[in-house]
Every structure is written in structure tokens, then in C-alpha cells.
Amino acid sequence: MRVSLTDAIALLKRGEVVAIPTETVYGLAADASNDLALKKIYAVKQRPANNPLIVHIADIHQVMDYADEFPPLANKLAQAFWPGPLTLVLKSKPTVSIIVRANAPTVALRVPSHPLTLQLLTQSGLALAAPSANRYTQLSPTTAAHVESSLGENIPVLDGGACPVGIESTIVSVEGDDWQLLRHGMIAAAQIEAIAGKPALQQPLETPKAPGQHLLHYSPNTATLLFQDRTALLAYAKLHHNCAALLIGDALETPIFSDGFDITLSNQPEQVAEHLYEALHQLDQLQASVILIQLPPATAAWAAISDRLTRAGYREKS
Ligand code: TXA
Ligand code: MG
């Protein structure tokens, strides 16, 4: 159900959940100070209670309402990348709801850059806890239609169009002048390192690894197979019926898939990220027997995309 900005504000103030657009993916938002509203997020997503939520704030000045410490390194990263697809995990103030933090001593914060959601944050005066607006372990939503197909037509959605970054934010945890990458995203580790002036800590910080990072994540319903190179993928497709495929790089010269059963994304990481989930959502609709996925080159520029595709291709052994 699409709602206006005014309705979204009213619903959130009343303790309801609303799906909101961000530059990365759609989030399922609730007032970060309302425990009953926060519990609705976990219920709607069917998300385990031990997986904490990111708090979205309107600007950097709100960090100290939630974080106990704002180390100079974290401040520099926020100045460099906010509003934008960077989440900072910092030592939490004790007043932050333990439902948001899932009992962790830390809190995850981000200022998103989507204009409609920035307006929502500013006009409502709320901080919004929001995980991606999909059911637990499913593909993340980058359009209002994706949200509705995952969570149902009754979820109020503030439609802000397709998300321009397309994959979830980079998550960095900061303690003093040390940092650690908890989740790859389109802000690359090298960009963090350039500002930090030193590489990520290799041994884990005291803060736990992002608990949502288990392998079964971001998965289509259709089975998937990953291929390091395209030749092997095409050879497999020739021998098996009803395959769909996600290719990266040049379009196929000779079609070997049924019409609409292959999608080729460009060889630019930013463009692939933008269209990645939409492509997977489309291929997932086809009732193919398997989605064959061509992995991008194993270089730093593709780290976030490789991470998402590897998880999409993971199946728990039964
Ligand atoms: O781009 C994004 O980050 C999107 C948009 C909506 O902002 N949100 C998103 O939320 O991807 P979610 O819940 O799907 O992923 C958030 C990740 C989870 O893996 C969670 O475990 C981790 O952030 N996280 C949240 N709070 C944390 C904390 N205090 N310490 C460590 N990890 C945390
Ligand atoms: Mg998610």
C-alpha cells in the first residue's frame, strides 16, 4: 500500500512500521525509541531477535544522542561519506533500546542520502530503525514493488523510486583509532583505509561481527549455481534444460537461453550493483530450474557484489 510522506510520518509517530526508500535498498522503518514499534519490525520480517538494527538519523549532530563515544576517526568517516551508504558501529549509550541493539554494547548509525527519507527524518524529528524491507534471508528490495511482493500489499510503502546504489551500506565498526569492515558495500575498504591512514584491524574488535552476516542471505527462491567463468556457465546451460542466467560483461552474441531467461549486467561495478537485485528478482519469477550466476572478477572493486552473489548462491546442506 503506497502512502504519502504525511501519512508515513503519522503512521511512524503512531508506532506503526513503514517501508522507506534509501539510496541502498528499501528499509522497514519504525521509531527507534518505541519498543513496541521495533518489535513489529522483527515480527513482519520474521527476523531473529539477536540480529540488531541500523538507526537512521537526519544528520551527524544526532550521533551523540545514540553513541557513547564519537572517536575522531568515526567523525572523519561520517564527514566524508554522510549522507551516504556507510553505517558506523559505535559504542552505544545505555539509553538506546536494547531491541534496536539486540543486547549488543554497540549501535549502528547511518545518515541515508535519499531525499525523500531525509525529508521524512527531518520533518518527523524521529530516528528510524530500519533493516532491509524483505523477509529474513530473502532478496533485498530495491523498488516499492519488491517490498510488496516480499512483505505483502498491506505494508505501507513510501515510494521513492528505484534505489540508485542498489546494495546495502558498507558497515564499519570503529573503536578509538581502530576500524574493522563488518560488511562490504559500494564504499570500498580502500576508501575507508585512505581516511583512516591505516589498514583494518585483522583481529576482531571487542564488538561482535555483524550478526546478520551468516551465509544464507540475500537468496532467491530458485536454486542458484555460481561460475567463476562464463565458458563453464554456458557449457552447463547447453547440457541442462530450463536454466536462467545472470551474466556480467558483454551481451551474448549467440543466444542460448530462452527469451528473457538471461540478463546481462554491464562490466561497471556501480551499474551492476544498481541493477543486481532487480535482475535477481526478475530471474526468480521465471520458475527456472536453476539460476546460473557468473561471478565478477576477484578484485577489490567487485568485493561487495561478489559478497552478495556468493551469499545468493549459498544453500544450507540438508
Ligand atoms: O543499506 C543498508 O544498510 C540498509 C538500509 C535500509 O539502510 N539496511 C540494512 O539493514 O541492510 P539489515 O538489517 O538488513 O542489515 C544490517 C546489518 C545486519 O547484518 C546487522 O547484524 C548489522 O547490520 N548490525 C546492526 N547493528 C549492529 C551492531 N550494533 N553491531 C554489529 N552489527 C550490527
Ligand atoms: Mg538485510
mmCIF file with all atom_site columns, C-alpha atoms in Angstrom, residues 32-245:
data_model
loop_
_atom_site.group_PDB
_atom_site.id
_atom_site.type_symbol
_atom_site.label_atom_id
_atom_site.label_alt_id
_atom_site.label_comp_id
_atom_site.label_asym_id
_atom_site.label_entity_id
_atom_site.label_seq_id
_atom_site.pdbx_PDB_ins_code
_atom_site.Cartn_x
_atom_site.Cartn_y
_atom_site.Cartn_z
_atom_site.occupancy
_atom_site.B_iso_or_equiv
_atom_site.pdbx_formal_charge
_atom_site.auth_seq_id
_atom_site.auth_comp_id
_atom_site.auth_asym_id
_atom_site.auth_atom_id
_atom_site.pdbx_PDB_model_num
ATOM 1   C CA . ALA A 1 32  ? 13.841 3.836   17.186  1.00 0.00 ? 32  ALA A CA 1
ATOM 2   C CA . SER A 1 33  ? 12.599 4.934   20.622  1.00 0.00 ? 33  SER A CA 1
ATOM 3   C CA . ASN A 1 34  ? 9.379  2.881   20.599  1.00 0.00 ? 34  ASN A CA 1
ATOM 4   C CA . ASP A 1 35  ? 9.942  -0.730  21.700  1.00 0.00 ? 35  ASP A CA 1
ATOM 5   C CA . LEU A 1 36  ? 6.511  -1.910  20.613  1.00 0.00 ? 36  LEU A CA 1
ATOM 6   C CA . ALA A 1 37  ? 7.058  -0.482  17.130  1.00 0.00 ? 37  ALA A CA 1
ATOM 7   C CA . LEU A 1 38  ? 10.526 -2.082  16.991  1.00 0.00 ? 38  LEU A CA 1
ATOM 8   C CA . LYS A 1 39  ? 9.088  -5.481  17.845  1.00 0.00 ? 39  LYS A CA 1
ATOM 9   C CA . LYS A 1 40  ? 6.784  -5.149  14.835  1.00 0.00 ? 40  LYS A CA 1
ATOM 10  C CA . ILE A 1 41  ? 9.843  -4.928  12.550  1.00 0.00 ? 41  ILE A CA 1
ATOM 11  C CA . TYR A 1 42  ? 11.152 -8.268  13.827  1.00 0.00 ? 42  TYR A CA 1
ATOM 12  C CA . ALA A 1 43  ? 7.683  -9.842  13.547  1.00 0.00 ? 43  ALA A CA 1
ATOM 13  C CA . VAL A 1 44  ? 6.988  -8.620  9.988   1.00 0.00 ? 44  VAL A CA 1
ATOM 14  C CA . LYS A 1 45  ? 10.430 -9.656  8.743   1.00 0.00 ? 45  LYS A CA 1
ATOM 15  C CA . GLN A 1 46  ? 10.451 -12.913 10.737  1.00 0.00 ? 46  GLN A CA 1
ATOM 16  C CA . ARG A 1 47  ? 13.926 -11.838 11.800  1.00 0.00 ? 47  ARG A CA 1
ATOM 17  C CA . PRO A 1 48  ? 15.649 -13.454 14.812  1.00 0.00 ? 48  PRO A CA 1
ATOM 18  C CA . ALA A 1 49  ? 15.770 -11.116 17.825  1.00 0.00 ? 49  ALA A CA 1
ATOM 19  C CA . ASN A 1 50  ? 19.559 -11.434 18.079  1.00 0.00 ? 50  ASN A CA 1
ATOM 20  C CA . ASN A 1 51  ? 20.161 -9.506  14.846  1.00 0.00 ? 51  ASN A CA 1
ATOM 21  C CA . PRO A 1 52  ? 20.438 -5.737  15.596  1.00 0.00 ? 52  PRO A CA 1
ATOM 22  C CA . LEU A 1 53  ? 19.007 -2.882  13.505  1.00 0.00 ? 53  LEU A CA 1
ATOM 23  C CA . ILE A 1 54  ? 20.622 0.172   11.907  1.00 0.00 ? 54  ILE A CA 1
ATOM 24  C CA . VAL A 1 55  ? 19.385 3.530   13.258  1.00 0.00 ? 55  VAL A CA 1
ATOM 25  C CA . HIS A 1 56  ? 18.867 6.117   10.504  1.00 0.00 ? 56  HIS A CA 1
ATOM 26  C CA . ILE A 1 57  ? 19.375 9.722   11.559  1.00 0.00 ? 57  ILE A CA 1
ATOM 27  C CA . ALA A 1 58  ? 18.931 13.049  9.755   1.00 0.00 ? 58  ALA A CA 1
ATOM 28  C CA . ASP A 1 59  ? 22.434 14.386  10.341  1.00 0.00 ? 59  ASP A CA 1
ATOM 29  C CA . ILE A 1 60  ? 25.766 13.935  12.063  1.00 0.00 ? 60  ILE A CA 1
ATOM 30  C CA . HIS A 1 61  ? 24.751 16.092  15.054  1.00 0.00 ? 61  HIS A CA 1
ATOM 31  C CA . GLN A 1 62  ? 22.441 13.303  16.227  1.00 0.00 ? 62  GLN A CA 1
ATOM 32  C CA . VAL A 1 63  ? 25.283 10.789  16.624  1.00 0.00 ? 63  VAL A CA 1
ATOM 33  C CA . MET A 1 64  ? 25.870 11.739  20.250  1.00 0.00 ? 64  MET A CA 1
ATOM 34  C CA . ASP A 1 65  ? 22.211 11.048  21.104  1.00 0.00 ? 65  ASP A CA 1
ATOM 35  C CA . TYR A 1 66  ? 22.972 7.367   20.432  1.00 0.00 ? 66  TYR A CA 1
ATOM 36  C CA . ALA A 1 67  ? 26.729 6.800   20.637  1.00 0.00 ? 67  ALA A CA 1
ATOM 37  C CA . ASP A 1 68  ? 28.651 6.998   23.886  1.00 0.00 ? 68  ASP A CA 1
ATOM 38  C CA . GLU A 1 69  ? 31.811 7.969   22.046  1.00 0.00 ? 69  GLU A CA 1
ATOM 39  C CA . PHE A 1 70  ? 32.366 9.542   18.634  1.00 0.00 ? 70  PHE A CA 1
ATOM 40  C CA . PRO A 1 71  ? 36.069 8.876   18.002  1.00 0.00 ? 71  PRO A CA 1
ATOM 41  C CA . PRO A 1 72  ? 37.810 11.333  15.623  1.00 0.00 ? 72  PRO A CA 1
ATOM 42  C CA . LEU A 1 73  ? 38.172 8.549   13.040  1.00 0.00 ? 73  LEU A CA 1
ATOM 43  C CA . ALA A 1 74  ? 34.417 7.883   13.053  1.00 0.00 ? 74  ALA A CA 1
ATOM 44  C CA . ASN A 1 75  ? 33.780 11.611  12.793  1.00 0.00 ? 75  ASN A CA 1
ATOM 45  C CA . LYS A 1 76  ? 36.091 11.862  9.767   1.00 0.00 ? 76  LYS A CA 1
ATOM 46  C CA . LEU A 1 77  ? 34.346 8.926   8.073   1.00 0.00 ? 77  LEU A CA 1
ATOM 47  C CA . ALA A 1 78  ? 30.937 10.470  8.730   1.00 0.00 ? 78  ALA A CA 1
ATOM 48  C CA . GLN A 1 79  ? 32.111 13.831  7.353   1.00 0.00 ? 79  GLN A CA 1
ATOM 49  C CA . ALA A 1 80  ? 33.448 12.096  4.254   1.00 0.00 ? 80  ALA A CA 1
ATOM 50  C CA . PHE A 1 81  ? 30.565 9.752   3.450   1.00 0.00 ? 81  PHE A CA 1
ATOM 51  C CA . TRP A 1 82  ? 27.324 11.038  5.037   1.00 0.00 ? 82  TRP A CA 1
ATOM 52  C CA . PRO A 1 83  ? 24.691 11.347  3.812   1.00 0.00 ? 83  PRO A CA 1
ATOM 53  C CA . GLY A 1 84  ? 25.513 8.088   2.045   1.00 0.00 ? 84  GLY A CA 1
ATOM 54  C CA . PRO A 1 85  ? 25.879 4.301   2.102   1.00 0.00 ? 85  PRO A CA 1
ATOM 55  C CA . LEU A 1 86  ? 28.126 3.986   5.174   1.00 0.00 ? 86  LEU A CA 1
ATOM 56  C CA . THR A 1 87  ? 26.981 2.553   8.527   1.00 0.00 ? 87  THR A CA 1
ATOM 57  C CA . LEU A 1 88  ? 29.145 3.209   11.595  1.00 0.00 ? 88  LEU A CA 1
ATOM 58  C CA . VAL A 1 89  ? 29.059 0.787   14.524  1.00 0.00 ? 89  VAL A CA 1
ATOM 59  C CA . LEU A 1 90  ? 29.977 2.693   17.707  1.00 0.00 ? 90  LEU A CA 1
ATOM 60  C CA . LYS A 1 91  ? 29.841 2.166   21.464  1.00 0.00 ? 91  LYS A CA 1
ATOM 61  C CA . SER A 1 92  ? 26.195 2.703   22.410  1.00 0.00 ? 92  SER A CA 1
ATOM 62  C CA . LYS A 1 93  ? 24.689 4.984   25.012  1.00 0.00 ? 93  LYS A CA 1
ATOM 63  C CA . PRO A 1 94  ? 22.895 2.830   27.596  1.00 0.00 ? 94  PRO A CA 1
ATOM 64  C CA . THR A 1 95  ? 19.659 4.660   26.761  1.00 0.00 ? 95  THR A CA 1
ATOM 65  C CA . VAL A 1 96  ? 19.415 3.171   23.236  1.00 0.00 ? 96  VAL A CA 1
ATOM 66  C CA . SER A 1 97  ? 16.701 0.489   23.164  1.00 0.00 ? 97  SER A CA 1
ATOM 67  C CA . ILE A 1 98  ? 18.130 -2.999  23.618  1.00 0.00 ? 98  ILE A CA 1
ATOM 68  C CA . ILE A 1 99  ? 15.679 -4.163  20.960  1.00 0.00 ? 99  ILE A CA 1
ATOM 69  C CA . VAL A 1 100 ? 17.499 -1.999  18.395  1.00 0.00 ? 100 VAL A CA 1
ATOM 70  C CA . ARG A 1 101 ? 20.880 -3.255  19.589  1.00 0.00 ? 101 ARG A CA 1
ATOM 71  C CA . ALA A 1 102 ? 19.788 -6.849  20.179  1.00 0.00 ? 102 ALA A CA 1
ATOM 72  C CA . ASN A 1 103 ? 21.589 -6.542  23.520  1.00 0.00 ? 103 ASN A CA 1
ATOM 73  C CA . ALA A 1 104 ? 24.898 -5.562  21.897  1.00 0.00 ? 104 ALA A CA 1
ATOM 74  C CA . PRO A 1 105 ? 27.033 -2.863  23.601  1.00 0.00 ? 105 PRO A CA 1
ATOM 75  C CA . THR A 1 106 ? 27.200 -1.065  20.238  1.00 0.00 ? 106 THR A CA 1
ATOM 76  C CA . VAL A 1 107 ? 24.784 0.822   17.990  1.00 0.00 ? 107 VAL A CA 1
ATOM 77  C CA . ALA A 1 108 ? 24.815 1.030   14.172  1.00 0.00 ? 108 ALA A CA 1
ATOM 78  C CA . LEU A 1 109 ? 24.152 4.525   12.746  1.00 0.00 ? 109 LEU A CA 1
ATOM 79  C CA . ARG A 1 110 ? 23.754 5.950   9.285   1.00 0.00 ? 110 ARG A CA 1
ATOM 80  C CA . VAL A 1 111 ? 22.561 9.132   7.548   1.00 0.00 ? 111 VAL A CA 1
ATOM 81  C CA . PRO A 1 112 ? 20.954 7.929   4.292   1.00 0.00 ? 112 PRO A CA 1
ATOM 82  C CA . SER A 1 113 ? 21.121 10.138  1.211   1.00 0.00 ? 113 SER A CA 1
ATOM 83  C CA . HIS A 1 114 ? 17.694 9.503   -0.312  1.00 0.00 ? 114 HIS A CA 1
ATOM 84  C CA . PRO A 1 115 ? 15.989 12.943  -0.483  1.00 0.00 ? 115 PRO A CA 1
ATOM 85  C CA . LEU A 1 116 ? 12.518 11.647  0.451   1.00 0.00 ? 116 LEU A CA 1
ATOM 86  C CA . THR A 1 117 ? 13.778 9.779   3.504   1.00 0.00 ? 117 THR A CA 1
ATOM 87  C CA . LEU A 1 118 ? 15.940 12.723  4.576   1.00 0.00 ? 118 LEU A CA 1
ATOM 88  C CA . GLN A 1 119 ? 12.761 14.816  4.426   1.00 0.00 ? 119 GLN A CA 1
ATOM 89  C CA . LEU A 1 120 ? 10.938 12.149  6.436   1.00 0.00 ? 120 LEU A CA 1
ATOM 90  C CA . LEU A 1 121 ? 13.653 12.116  9.105   1.00 0.00 ? 121 LEU A CA 1
ATOM 91  C CA . THR A 1 122 ? 13.824 15.909  9.320   1.00 0.00 ? 122 THR A CA 1
ATOM 92  C CA . GLN A 1 123 ? 10.090 16.588  9.305   1.00 0.00 ? 123 GLN A CA 1
ATOM 93  C CA . SER A 1 124 ? 9.190  13.799  11.745  1.00 0.00 ? 124 SER A CA 1
ATOM 94  C CA . GLY A 1 125 ? 12.070 14.520  14.118  1.00 0.00 ? 125 GLY A CA 1
ATOM 95  C CA . LEU A 1 126 ? 12.306 10.737  14.589  1.00 0.00 ? 126 LEU A CA 1
ATOM 96  C CA . ALA A 1 127 ? 15.309 8.458   14.348  1.00 0.00 ? 127 ALA A CA 1
ATOM 97  C CA . LEU A 1 128 ? 14.265 5.391   12.383  1.00 0.00 ? 128 LEU A CA 1
ATOM 98  C CA . ALA A 1 129 ? 15.471 1.868   12.994  1.00 0.00 ? 129 ALA A CA 1
ATOM 99  C CA . ALA A 1 130 ? 15.294 0.031   9.678   1.00 0.00 ? 130 ALA A CA 1
ATOM 100 C CA . PRO A 1 131 ? 16.553 -3.281  8.361   1.00 0.00 ? 131 PRO A CA 1
ATOM 101 C CA . SER A 1 132 ? 16.091 -4.105  4.687   1.00 0.00 ? 132 SER A CA 1
ATOM 102 C CA . ALA A 1 133 ? 12.364 -4.422  3.896   1.00 0.00 ? 133 ALA A CA 1
ATOM 103 C CA . ASN A 1 134 ? 12.334 -8.089  2.910   1.00 0.00 ? 134 ASN A CA 1
ATOM 104 C CA . ARG A 1 135 ? 11.589 -11.284 4.738   1.00 0.00 ? 135 ARG A CA 1
ATOM 105 C CA . TYR A 1 136 ? 14.596 -12.689 6.593   1.00 0.00 ? 136 TYR A CA 1
ATOM 106 C CA . THR A 1 137 ? 17.226 -14.269 4.250   1.00 0.00 ? 137 THR A CA 1
ATOM 107 C CA . GLN A 1 138 ? 15.326 -13.268 1.079   1.00 0.00 ? 138 GLN A CA 1
ATOM 108 C CA . LEU A 1 139 ? 16.489 -10.917 -1.669  1.00 0.00 ? 139 LEU A CA 1
ATOM 109 C CA . SER A 1 140 ? 16.693 -7.271  -0.642  1.00 0.00 ? 140 SER A CA 1
ATOM 110 C CA . PRO A 1 141 ? 14.151 -4.872  -2.190  1.00 0.00 ? 141 PRO A CA 1
ATOM 111 C CA . THR A 1 142 ? 15.230 -2.005  -4.430  1.00 0.00 ? 142 THR A CA 1
ATOM 112 C CA . THR A 1 143 ? 11.711 -0.955  -5.535  1.00 0.00 ? 143 THR A CA 1
ATOM 113 C CA . ALA A 1 144 ? 8.350  -0.476  -3.789  1.00 0.00 ? 144 ALA A CA 1
ATOM 114 C CA . ALA A 1 145 ? 7.026  -3.463  -5.782  1.00 0.00 ? 145 ALA A CA 1
ATOM 115 C CA . HIS A 1 146 ? 9.788  -5.709  -4.370  1.00 0.00 ? 146 HIS A CA 1
ATOM 116 C CA . VAL A 1 147 ? 8.728  -4.702  -0.834  1.00 0.00 ? 147 VAL A CA 1
ATOM 117 C CA . GLU A 1 148 ? 5.096  -5.545  -1.560  1.00 0.00 ? 148 GLU A CA 1
ATOM 118 C CA . SER A 1 149 ? 5.914  -8.903  -3.115  1.00 0.00 ? 149 SER A CA 1
ATOM 119 C CA . SER A 1 150 ? 8.044  -9.888  -0.097  1.00 0.00 ? 150 SER A CA 1
ATOM 120 C CA . LEU A 1 151 ? 6.034  -8.399  2.788   1.00 0.00 ? 151 LEU A CA 1
ATOM 121 C CA . GLY A 1 152 ? 2.533  -8.223  1.287   1.00 0.00 ? 152 GLY A CA 1
ATOM 122 C CA . GLU A 1 153 ? 0.267  -5.496  -0.037  1.00 0.00 ? 153 GLU A CA 1
ATOM 123 C CA . ASN A 1 154 ? -0.736 -4.301  3.425   1.00 0.00 ? 154 ASN A CA 1
ATOM 124 C CA . ILE A 1 155 ? 2.690  -2.925  4.314   1.00 0.00 ? 155 ILE A CA 1
ATOM 125 C CA . PRO A 1 156 ? 2.658  0.885   3.951   1.00 0.00 ? 156 PRO A CA 1
ATOM 126 C CA . VAL A 1 157 ? 5.382  1.889   1.466   1.00 0.00 ? 157 VAL A CA 1
ATOM 127 C CA . LEU A 1 158 ? 6.735  5.370   0.845   1.00 0.00 ? 158 LEU A CA 1
ATOM 128 C CA . ASP A 1 159 ? 7.591  5.025   -2.853  1.00 0.00 ? 159 ASP A CA 1
ATOM 129 C CA . GLY A 1 160 ? 10.820 6.820   -3.715  1.00 0.00 ? 160 GLY A CA 1
ATOM 130 C CA . GLY A 1 161 ? 11.536 5.002   -6.981  1.00 0.00 ? 161 GLY A CA 1
ATOM 131 C CA . ALA A 1 162 ? 14.355 2.526   -7.599  1.00 0.00 ? 162 ALA A CA 1
ATOM 132 C CA . CYS A 1 163 ? 17.312 2.696   -5.209  1.00 0.00 ? 163 CYS A CA 1
ATOM 133 C CA . PRO A 1 164 ? 20.312 4.174   -7.051  1.00 0.00 ? 164 PRO A CA 1
ATOM 134 C CA . VAL A 1 165 ? 23.138 2.393   -5.174  1.00 0.00 ? 165 VAL A CA 1
ATOM 135 C CA . GLY A 1 166 ? 21.292 -0.909  -5.152  1.00 0.00 ? 166 GLY A CA 1
ATOM 136 C CA . ILE A 1 167 ? 23.103 -2.924  -2.481  1.00 0.00 ? 167 ILE A CA 1
ATOM 137 C CA . GLU A 1 168 ? 23.283 -2.495  1.292   1.00 0.00 ? 168 GLU A CA 1
ATOM 138 C CA . SER A 1 169 ? 25.594 0.004   3.015   1.00 0.00 ? 169 SER A CA 1
ATOM 139 C CA . THR A 1 170 ? 29.216 -0.658  3.923   1.00 0.00 ? 170 THR A CA 1
ATOM 140 C CA . ILE A 1 171 ? 29.388 -1.373  7.678   1.00 0.00 ? 171 ILE A CA 1
ATOM 141 C CA . VAL A 1 172 ? 32.465 -0.221  9.585   1.00 0.00 ? 172 VAL A CA 1
ATOM 142 C CA . SER A 1 173 ? 32.985 -0.611  13.280  1.00 0.00 ? 173 SER A CA 1
ATOM 143 C CA . VAL A 1 174 ? 35.231 1.969   14.975  1.00 0.00 ? 174 VAL A CA 1
ATOM 144 C CA . GLU A 1 175 ? 36.906 1.767   18.373  1.00 0.00 ? 175 GLU A CA 1
ATOM 145 C CA . GLY A 1 176 ? 39.380 4.543   19.153  1.00 0.00 ? 176 GLY A CA 1
ATOM 146 C CA . ASP A 1 177 ? 41.536 4.847   16.058  1.00 0.00 ? 177 ASP A CA 1
ATOM 147 C CA . ASP A 1 178 ? 41.000 1.239   15.006  1.00 0.00 ? 178 ASP A CA 1
ATOM 148 C CA . TRP A 1 179 ? 38.448 0.130   12.463  1.00 0.00 ? 179 TRP A CA 1
ATOM 149 C CA . GLN A 1 180 ? 37.087 -3.067  11.023  1.00 0.00 ? 180 GLN A CA 1
ATOM 150 C CA . LEU A 1 181 ? 34.954 -3.826  7.972   1.00 0.00 ? 181 LEU A CA 1
ATOM 151 C CA . LEU A 1 182 ? 31.811 -5.742  9.040   1.00 0.00 ? 182 LEU A CA 1
ATOM 152 C CA . ARG A 1 183 ? 30.052 -5.747  5.657   1.00 0.00 ? 183 ARG A CA 1
ATOM 153 C CA . HIS A 1 184 ? 31.260 -4.914  2.151   1.00 0.00 ? 184 HIS A CA 1
ATOM 154 C CA . GLY A 1 185 ? 29.364 -2.203  0.293   1.00 0.00 ? 185 GLY A CA 1
ATOM 155 C CA . MET A 1 186 ? 29.908 0.290   -2.513  1.00 0.00 ? 186 MET A CA 1
ATOM 156 C CA . ILE A 1 187 ? 32.105 2.441   -0.290  1.00 0.00 ? 187 ILE A CA 1
ATOM 157 C CA . ALA A 1 188 ? 35.206 0.293   -0.605  1.00 0.00 ? 188 ALA A CA 1
ATOM 158 C CA . ALA A 1 189 ? 37.580 -0.764  2.174   1.00 0.00 ? 189 ALA A CA 1
ATOM 159 C CA . ALA A 1 190 ? 40.325 1.186   0.368   1.00 0.00 ? 190 ALA A CA 1
ATOM 160 C CA . GLN A 1 191 ? 38.309 4.405   0.730   1.00 0.00 ? 191 GLN A CA 1
ATOM 161 C CA . ILE A 1 192 ? 37.968 3.817   4.484   1.00 0.00 ? 192 ILE A CA 1
ATOM 162 C CA . GLU A 1 193 ? 41.654 2.963   4.731   1.00 0.00 ? 193 GLU A CA 1
ATOM 163 C CA . ALA A 1 194 ? 42.621 6.168   2.890   1.00 0.00 ? 194 ALA A CA 1
ATOM 164 C CA . ILE A 1 195 ? 40.823 8.246   5.528   1.00 0.00 ? 195 ILE A CA 1
ATOM 165 C CA . ALA A 1 196 ? 41.903 6.127   8.493   1.00 0.00 ? 196 ALA A CA 1
ATOM 166 C CA . GLY A 1 197 ? 45.516 6.230   7.323   1.00 0.00 ? 197 GLY A CA 1
ATOM 167 C CA . LYS A 1 198 ? 45.872 2.581   8.312   1.00 0.00 ? 198 LYS A CA 1
ATOM 168 C CA . PRO A 1 199 ? 44.500 -0.808  7.338   1.00 0.00 ? 199 PRO A CA 1
ATOM 169 C CA . ALA A 1 200 ? 41.613 -2.528  9.109   1.00 0.00 ? 200 ALA A CA 1
ATOM 170 C CA . LEU A 1 201 ? 42.398 -4.409  12.302  1.00 0.00 ? 201 LEU A CA 1
ATOM 171 C CA . GLN A 1 202 ? 42.883 -8.046  11.474  1.00 0.00 ? 202 GLN A CA 1
ATOM 172 C CA . GLN A 1 203 ? 41.968 -9.500  14.854  1.00 0.00 ? 203 GLN A CA 1
ATOM 173 C CA . PRO A 1 204 ? 38.333 -8.912  15.800  1.00 0.00 ? 204 PRO A CA 1
ATOM 174 C CA . LEU A 1 205 ? 37.430 -5.838  17.839  1.00 0.00 ? 205 LEU A CA 1
ATOM 175 C CA . GLU A 1 206 ? 35.527 -6.376  21.056  1.00 0.00 ? 206 GLU A CA 1
ATOM 176 C CA . THR A 1 207 ? 32.296 -5.695  19.184  1.00 0.00 ? 207 THR A CA 1
ATOM 177 C CA . PRO A 1 208 ? 30.823 -8.806  17.583  1.00 0.00 ? 208 PRO A CA 1
ATOM 178 C CA . LYS A 1 209 ? 30.872 -9.281  13.841  1.00 0.00 ? 209 LYS A CA 1
ATOM 179 C CA . ALA A 1 210 ? 27.625 -8.097  12.241  1.00 0.00 ? 210 ALA A CA 1
ATOM 180 C CA . PRO A 1 211 ? 25.422 -10.987 13.353  1.00 0.00 ? 211 PRO A CA 1
ATOM 181 C CA . GLY A 1 212 ? 23.318 -10.840 10.184  1.00 0.00 ? 212 GLY A CA 1
ATOM 182 C CA . GLN A 1 213 ? 26.290 -11.929 8.151   1.00 0.00 ? 213 GLN A CA 1
ATOM 183 C CA . HIS A 1 214 ? 25.594 -15.634 8.074   1.00 0.00 ? 214 HIS A CA 1
ATOM 184 C CA . LEU A 1 215 ? 25.925 -17.222 4.677   1.00 0.00 ? 215 LEU A CA 1
ATOM 185 C CA . LEU A 1 216 ? 22.288 -17.922 3.903   1.00 0.00 ? 216 LEU A CA 1
ATOM 186 C CA . HIS A 1 217 ? 21.280 -14.405 2.959   1.00 0.00 ? 217 HIS A CA 1
ATOM 187 C CA . TYR A 1 218 ? 20.039 -12.393 0.027   1.00 0.00 ? 218 TYR A CA 1
ATOM 188 C CA . SER A 1 219 ? 18.738 -15.582 -1.594  1.00 0.00 ? 219 SER A CA 1
ATOM 189 C CA . PRO A 1 220 ? 16.302 -16.021 -4.463  1.00 0.00 ? 220 PRO A CA 1
ATOM 190 C CA . ASN A 1 221 ? 13.781 -18.862 -4.071  1.00 0.00 ? 221 ASN A CA 1
ATOM 191 C CA . THR A 1 222 ? 15.146 -20.572 -7.180  1.00 0.00 ? 222 THR A CA 1
ATOM 192 C CA . ALA A 1 223 ? 18.292 -22.673 -6.745  1.00 0.00 ? 223 ALA A CA 1
ATOM 193 C CA . THR A 1 224 ? 21.469 -20.939 -7.914  1.00 0.00 ? 224 THR A CA 1
ATOM 194 C CA . LEU A 1 225 ? 24.843 -22.079 -9.214  1.00 0.00 ? 225 LEU A CA 1
ATOM 195 C CA . LEU A 1 226 ? 27.921 -19.878 -9.251  1.00 0.00 ? 226 LEU A CA 1
ATOM 196 C CA . PHE A 1 227 ? 30.514 -19.877 -12.017 1.00 0.00 ? 227 PHE A CA 1
ATOM 197 C CA . GLN A 1 228 ? 33.910 -18.271 -11.922 1.00 0.00 ? 228 GLN A CA 1
ATOM 198 C CA . ASP A 1 229 ? 33.972 -18.036 -15.713 1.00 0.00 ? 229 ASP A CA 1
ATOM 199 C CA . ARG A 1 230 ? 31.398 -17.685 -18.446 1.00 0.00 ? 230 ARG A CA 1
ATOM 200 C CA . THR A 1 231 ? 32.589 -20.576 -20.614 1.00 0.00 ? 231 THR A CA 1
ATOM 201 C CA . ALA A 1 232 ? 31.832 -23.106 -17.879 1.00 0.00 ? 232 ALA A CA 1
ATOM 202 C CA . LEU A 1 233 ? 28.430 -21.477 -17.272 1.00 0.00 ? 233 LEU A CA 1
ATOM 203 C CA . LEU A 1 234 ? 27.474 -21.698 -20.953 1.00 0.00 ? 234 LEU A CA 1
ATOM 204 C CA . ALA A 1 235 ? 28.657 -25.299 -21.163 1.00 0.00 ? 235 ALA A CA 1
ATOM 205 C CA . TYR A 1 236 ? 26.402 -26.165 -18.203 1.00 0.00 ? 236 TYR A CA 1
ATOM 206 C CA . ALA A 1 237 ? 23.448 -24.323 -19.766 1.00 0.00 ? 237 ALA A CA 1
ATOM 207 C CA . LYS A 1 238 ? 23.789 -26.283 -23.011 1.00 0.00 ? 238 LYS A CA 1
ATOM 208 C CA . LEU A 1 239 ? 23.510 -29.574 -21.143 1.00 0.00 ? 239 LEU A CA 1
ATOM 209 C CA . HIS A 1 240 ? 20.601 -28.673 -18.847 1.00 0.00 ? 240 HIS A CA 1
ATOM 210 C CA . HIS A 1 241 ? 17.027 -27.587 -19.522 1.00 0.00 ? 241 HIS A CA 1
ATOM 211 C CA . ASN A 1 242 ? 15.234 -24.533 -18.215 1.00 0.00 ? 242 ASN A CA 1
ATOM 212 C CA . CYS A 1 243 ? 18.241 -22.610 -16.915 1.00 0.00 ? 243 CYS A CA 1
ATOM 213 C CA . ALA A 1 244 ? 18.165 -18.859 -16.306 1.00 0.00 ? 244 ALA A CA 1
ATOM 214 C CA . ALA A 1 245 ? 21.378 -16.851 -16.119 1.00 0.00 ? 245 ALA A CA 1
#
